[in-house]
Short mmCIF file of C-alpha atoms and ligand atoms in Angstrom, two decimals:
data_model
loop_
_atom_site.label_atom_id
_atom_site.label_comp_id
_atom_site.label_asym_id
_atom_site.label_seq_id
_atom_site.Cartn_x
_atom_site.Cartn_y
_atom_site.Cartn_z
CA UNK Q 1 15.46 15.79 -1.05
CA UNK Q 2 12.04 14.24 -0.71
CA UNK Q 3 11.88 11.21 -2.47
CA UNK Q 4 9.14 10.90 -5.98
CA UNK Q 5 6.22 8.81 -4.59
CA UNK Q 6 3.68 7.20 -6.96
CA UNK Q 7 0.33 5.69 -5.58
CA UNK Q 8 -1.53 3.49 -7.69
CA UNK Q 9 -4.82 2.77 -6.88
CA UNK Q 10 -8.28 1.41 -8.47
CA UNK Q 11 -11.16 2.41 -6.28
CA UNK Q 12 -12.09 5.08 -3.75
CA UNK Q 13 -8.59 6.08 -2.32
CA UNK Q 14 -9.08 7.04 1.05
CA UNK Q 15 -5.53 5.63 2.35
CA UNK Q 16 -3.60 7.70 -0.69
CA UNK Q 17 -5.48 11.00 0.23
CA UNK Q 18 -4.24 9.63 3.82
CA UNK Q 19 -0.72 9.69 1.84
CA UNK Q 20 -0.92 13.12 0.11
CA UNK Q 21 -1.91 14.90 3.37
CA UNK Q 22 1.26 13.39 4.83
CA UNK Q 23 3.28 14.20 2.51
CA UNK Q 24 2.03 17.59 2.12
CA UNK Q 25 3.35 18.49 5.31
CA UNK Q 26 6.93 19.96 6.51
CA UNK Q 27 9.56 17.92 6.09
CA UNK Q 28 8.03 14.65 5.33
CA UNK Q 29 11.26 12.53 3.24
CA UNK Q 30 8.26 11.65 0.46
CA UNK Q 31 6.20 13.84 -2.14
CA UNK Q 32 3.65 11.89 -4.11
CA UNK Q 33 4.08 13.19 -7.67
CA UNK Q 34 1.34 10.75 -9.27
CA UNK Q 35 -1.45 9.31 -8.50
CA UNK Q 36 -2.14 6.20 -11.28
CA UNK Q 37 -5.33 4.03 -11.93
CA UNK Q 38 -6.21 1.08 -13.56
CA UNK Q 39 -9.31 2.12 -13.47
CA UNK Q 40 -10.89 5.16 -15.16
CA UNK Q 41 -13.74 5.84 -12.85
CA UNK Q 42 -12.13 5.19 -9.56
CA UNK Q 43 -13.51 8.01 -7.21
CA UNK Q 44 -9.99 8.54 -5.84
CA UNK Q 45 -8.68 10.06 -9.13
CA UNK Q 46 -10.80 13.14 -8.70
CA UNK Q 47 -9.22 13.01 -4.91
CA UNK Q 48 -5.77 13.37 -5.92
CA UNK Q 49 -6.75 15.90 -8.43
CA UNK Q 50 -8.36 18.34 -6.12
CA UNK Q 51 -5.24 18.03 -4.05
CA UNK Q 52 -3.25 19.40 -7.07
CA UNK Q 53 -1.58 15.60 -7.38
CA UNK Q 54 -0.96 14.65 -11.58
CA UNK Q 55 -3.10 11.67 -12.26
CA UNK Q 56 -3.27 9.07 -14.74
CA UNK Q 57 -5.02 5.94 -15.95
CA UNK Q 58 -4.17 3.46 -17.53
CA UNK Q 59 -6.82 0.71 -18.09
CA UNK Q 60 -5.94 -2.93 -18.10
CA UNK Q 61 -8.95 -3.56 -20.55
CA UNK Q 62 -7.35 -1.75 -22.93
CA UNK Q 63 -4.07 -3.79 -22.58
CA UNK Q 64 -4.10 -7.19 -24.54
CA UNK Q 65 -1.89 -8.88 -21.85
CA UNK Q 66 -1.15 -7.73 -18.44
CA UNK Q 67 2.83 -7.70 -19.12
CA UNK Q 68 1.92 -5.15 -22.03
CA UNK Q 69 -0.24 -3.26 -18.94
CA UNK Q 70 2.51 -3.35 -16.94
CA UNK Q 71 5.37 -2.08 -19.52
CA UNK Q 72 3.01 0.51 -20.13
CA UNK Q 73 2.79 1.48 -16.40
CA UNK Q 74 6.35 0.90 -15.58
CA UNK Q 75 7.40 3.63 -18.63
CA UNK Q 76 4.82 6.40 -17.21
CA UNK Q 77 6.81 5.86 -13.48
CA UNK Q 78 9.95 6.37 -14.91
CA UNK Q 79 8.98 9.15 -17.18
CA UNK Q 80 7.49 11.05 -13.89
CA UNK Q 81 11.22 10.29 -11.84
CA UNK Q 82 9.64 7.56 -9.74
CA UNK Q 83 11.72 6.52 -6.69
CA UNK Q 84 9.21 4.64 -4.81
CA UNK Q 85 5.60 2.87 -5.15
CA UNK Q 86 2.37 2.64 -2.85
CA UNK Q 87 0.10 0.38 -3.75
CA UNK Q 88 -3.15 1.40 -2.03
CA UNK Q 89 -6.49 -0.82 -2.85
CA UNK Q 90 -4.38 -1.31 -6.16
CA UNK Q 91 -6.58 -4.67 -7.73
CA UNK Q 92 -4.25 -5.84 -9.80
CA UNK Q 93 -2.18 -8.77 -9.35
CA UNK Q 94 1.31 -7.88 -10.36
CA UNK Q 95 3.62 -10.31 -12.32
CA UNK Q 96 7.10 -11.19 -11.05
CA UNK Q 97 8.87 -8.88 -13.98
CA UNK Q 98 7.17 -5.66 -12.59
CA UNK Q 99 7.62 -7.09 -8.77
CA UNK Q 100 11.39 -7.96 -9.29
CA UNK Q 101 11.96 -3.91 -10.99
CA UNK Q 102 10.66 -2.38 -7.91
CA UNK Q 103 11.79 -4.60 -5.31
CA UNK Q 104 12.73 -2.72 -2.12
CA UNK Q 105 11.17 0.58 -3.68
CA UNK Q 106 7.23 -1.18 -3.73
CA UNK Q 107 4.89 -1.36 -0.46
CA UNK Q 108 1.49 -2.22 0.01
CA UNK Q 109 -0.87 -1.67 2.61
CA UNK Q 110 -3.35 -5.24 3.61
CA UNK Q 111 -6.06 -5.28 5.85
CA UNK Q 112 -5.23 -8.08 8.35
CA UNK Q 113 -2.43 -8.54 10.44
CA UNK Q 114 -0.13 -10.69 8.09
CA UNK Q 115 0.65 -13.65 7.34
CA UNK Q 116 -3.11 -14.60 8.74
CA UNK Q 117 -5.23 -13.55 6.24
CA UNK Q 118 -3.84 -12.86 2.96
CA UNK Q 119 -6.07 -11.94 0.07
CA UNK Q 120 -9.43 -10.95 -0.35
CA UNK Q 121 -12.40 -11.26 2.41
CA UNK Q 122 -10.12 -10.34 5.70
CA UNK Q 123 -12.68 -8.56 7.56
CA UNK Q 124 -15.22 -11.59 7.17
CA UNK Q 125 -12.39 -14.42 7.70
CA UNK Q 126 -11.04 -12.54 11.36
CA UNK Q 127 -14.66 -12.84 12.20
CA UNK Q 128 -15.55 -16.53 11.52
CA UNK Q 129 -11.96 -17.12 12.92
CA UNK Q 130 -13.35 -15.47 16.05
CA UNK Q 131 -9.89 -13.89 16.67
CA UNK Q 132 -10.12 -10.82 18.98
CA UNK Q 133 -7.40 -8.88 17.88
CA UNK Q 134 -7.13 -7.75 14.17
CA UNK Q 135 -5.08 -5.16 12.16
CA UNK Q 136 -3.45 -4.39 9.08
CA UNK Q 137 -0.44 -4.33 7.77
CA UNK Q 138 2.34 -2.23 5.19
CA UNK Q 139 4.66 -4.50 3.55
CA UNK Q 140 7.24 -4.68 0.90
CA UNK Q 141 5.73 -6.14 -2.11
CA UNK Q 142 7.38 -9.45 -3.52
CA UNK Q 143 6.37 -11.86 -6.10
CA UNK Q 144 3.70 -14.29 -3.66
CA UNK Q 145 0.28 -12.17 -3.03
CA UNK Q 146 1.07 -10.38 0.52
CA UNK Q 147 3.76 -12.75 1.71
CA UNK Q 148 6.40 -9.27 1.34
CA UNK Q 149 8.34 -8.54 4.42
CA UNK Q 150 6.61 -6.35 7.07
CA UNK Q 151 7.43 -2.60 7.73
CA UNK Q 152 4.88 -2.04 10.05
CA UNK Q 153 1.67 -3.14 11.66
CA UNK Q 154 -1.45 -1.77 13.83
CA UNK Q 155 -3.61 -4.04 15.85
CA UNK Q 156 -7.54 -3.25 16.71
CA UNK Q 157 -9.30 -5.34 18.98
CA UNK Q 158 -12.52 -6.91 17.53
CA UNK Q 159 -15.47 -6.60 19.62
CA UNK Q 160 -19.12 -8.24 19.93
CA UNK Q 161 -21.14 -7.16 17.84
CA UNK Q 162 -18.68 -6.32 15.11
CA UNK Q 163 -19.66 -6.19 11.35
CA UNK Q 164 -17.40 -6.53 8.46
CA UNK Q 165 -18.30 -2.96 8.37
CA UNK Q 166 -17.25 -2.11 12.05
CA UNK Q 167 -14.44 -3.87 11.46
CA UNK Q 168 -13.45 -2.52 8.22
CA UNK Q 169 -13.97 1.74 9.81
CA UNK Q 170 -12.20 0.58 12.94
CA UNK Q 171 -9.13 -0.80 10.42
CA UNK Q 172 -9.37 2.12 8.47
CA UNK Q 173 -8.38 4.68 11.09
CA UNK Q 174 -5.43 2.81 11.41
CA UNK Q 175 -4.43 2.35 7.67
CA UNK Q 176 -4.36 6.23 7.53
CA UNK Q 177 -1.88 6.49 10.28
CA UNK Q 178 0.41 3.49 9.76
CA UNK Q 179 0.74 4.00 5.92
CA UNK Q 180 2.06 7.58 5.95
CA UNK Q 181 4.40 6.46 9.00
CA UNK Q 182 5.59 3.11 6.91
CA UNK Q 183 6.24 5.35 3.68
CA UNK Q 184 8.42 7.47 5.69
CA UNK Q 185 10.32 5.22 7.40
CA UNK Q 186 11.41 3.77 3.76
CA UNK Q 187 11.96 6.92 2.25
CA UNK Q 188 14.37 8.34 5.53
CA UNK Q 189 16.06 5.28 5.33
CA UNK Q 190 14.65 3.45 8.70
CA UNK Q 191 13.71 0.27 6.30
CA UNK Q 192 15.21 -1.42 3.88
CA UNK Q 193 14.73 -4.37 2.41
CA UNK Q 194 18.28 -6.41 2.73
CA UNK Q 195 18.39 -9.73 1.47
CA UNK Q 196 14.72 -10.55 1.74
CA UNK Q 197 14.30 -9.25 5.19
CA UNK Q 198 13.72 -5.68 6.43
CA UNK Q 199 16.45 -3.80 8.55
CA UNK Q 200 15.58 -1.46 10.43
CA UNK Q 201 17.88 1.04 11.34
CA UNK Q 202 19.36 2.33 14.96
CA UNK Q 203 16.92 5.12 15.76
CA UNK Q 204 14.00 2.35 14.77
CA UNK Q 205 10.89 3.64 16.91
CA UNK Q 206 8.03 0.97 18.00
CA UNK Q 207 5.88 4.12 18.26
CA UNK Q 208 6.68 3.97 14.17
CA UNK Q 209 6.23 0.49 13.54
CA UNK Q 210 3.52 -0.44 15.88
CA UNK Q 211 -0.11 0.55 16.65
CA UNK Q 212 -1.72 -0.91 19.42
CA UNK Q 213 -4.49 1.54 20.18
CA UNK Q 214 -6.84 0.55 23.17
CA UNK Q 215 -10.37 -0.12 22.54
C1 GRF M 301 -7.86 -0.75 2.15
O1 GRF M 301 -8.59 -1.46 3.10
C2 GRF M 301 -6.52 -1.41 1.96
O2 GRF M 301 -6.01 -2.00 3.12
C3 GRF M 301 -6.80 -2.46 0.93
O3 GRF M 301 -7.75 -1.90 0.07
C4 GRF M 301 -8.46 -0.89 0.76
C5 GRF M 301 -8.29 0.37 -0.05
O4 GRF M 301 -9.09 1.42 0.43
N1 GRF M 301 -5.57 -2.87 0.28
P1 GRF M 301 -8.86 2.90 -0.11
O5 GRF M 301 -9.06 2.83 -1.62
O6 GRF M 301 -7.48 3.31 0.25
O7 GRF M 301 -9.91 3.73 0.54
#
């Protein structure tokens, strides 16, 4: 039975169309049955919609703290069945209450190869790091800001030249592969989160968990 997939996002939503295609297709373990904003206008709402997803919003301005925000989150996933969470350019930070519910059942998708670069800026901070290679990575999500165990990771090389914007589109190819492969390989049972760690299980595939494409 495929398992009930939310994504929650706040802006454009490029890597959960990347996850409803996915899932869309024969026998992928995962069907996402709601796509959830914070955000009213973020342009990926109408993206899930035209895909036939069910959408909602629900806008942290209108939420006089952010556990309230969260509660009121938290009861919409469980009213739609809710097995497991994507977090895709979700801008929220989450507090440990709604981190703790979904632990082992949350991921999130960051654009650096973790643990260098967490938070905001990546693209900018590989380049005045001058690091060549660069990446991103899906993780489970756990109370400190992308310090979650890792599922999966793609590398990119970084070239002269590059532009937060090169960067970023080159990154971006990725994302769209290695998310759909990471929320698979949670929902068949490859990972798991044990203890803090992530098993992975005997017919674990490096082609699943790593990207290493050549320039
Ligand atoms: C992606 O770069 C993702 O890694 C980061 O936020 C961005 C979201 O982009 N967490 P999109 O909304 O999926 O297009």
């Amino acid at each position: 039975m495929a398992r009930r997939v939310a994504v929650l996002i706040s802006g454009r939503g490029s890597n959960m169309v990347s996850l409803v295609e996915a899932a869309s297709g024969p026998g992928f373990p995962a069907r996402i049955a709601l796509v959830l904003s914070n955000r009213p206008d973020a342009a990926g709402l109408e993206r899930a919609r035209a895909a036939g997803i069910a959408t909602a919003v629900i806008d942290h301005t209108q939420h006089p703290t952010r556990e309230r925000f969260e509660q009121a989150m938290d009861a919409l996933l469980v009213e739609h069945g809710i097995e497991f969470i994507c977090l895709a350019g979700f801008m929220r930070v989450l507090t440990d209450w709604f981190v703790e519910r979904w632990t082992g059942r949350m991921i999130n998708i960051h654009p650096s190869l973790l643990p260098l670069f967490r938070g905001v800026n990546t693209h900018r901070r590989a380049l005045e790091e001058g690091v060549l290679i660069h990446g991103c990575t899906v993780h489970f999500v756990v109370p400190e800001l992308d310090a979650g165990p890792i599922i999966a990771q793609a590398a990119v090389p970084v070239v002269p030249g590059d532009t937060e914007e090169s960067l970023a589109a080159r990154i971006l190819v990725q994302e769209h592969r290695l998310y759909p492969q990471a929320l698979r390989m949670i929902c068949d049972g490859t990972a798991r989160l044990e203890n803090g760690r992530v098993v992975f299980s005997n017919d674990w595939d490096a082609g699943g968990a790593l990207r290493s494409p050549s320039p």
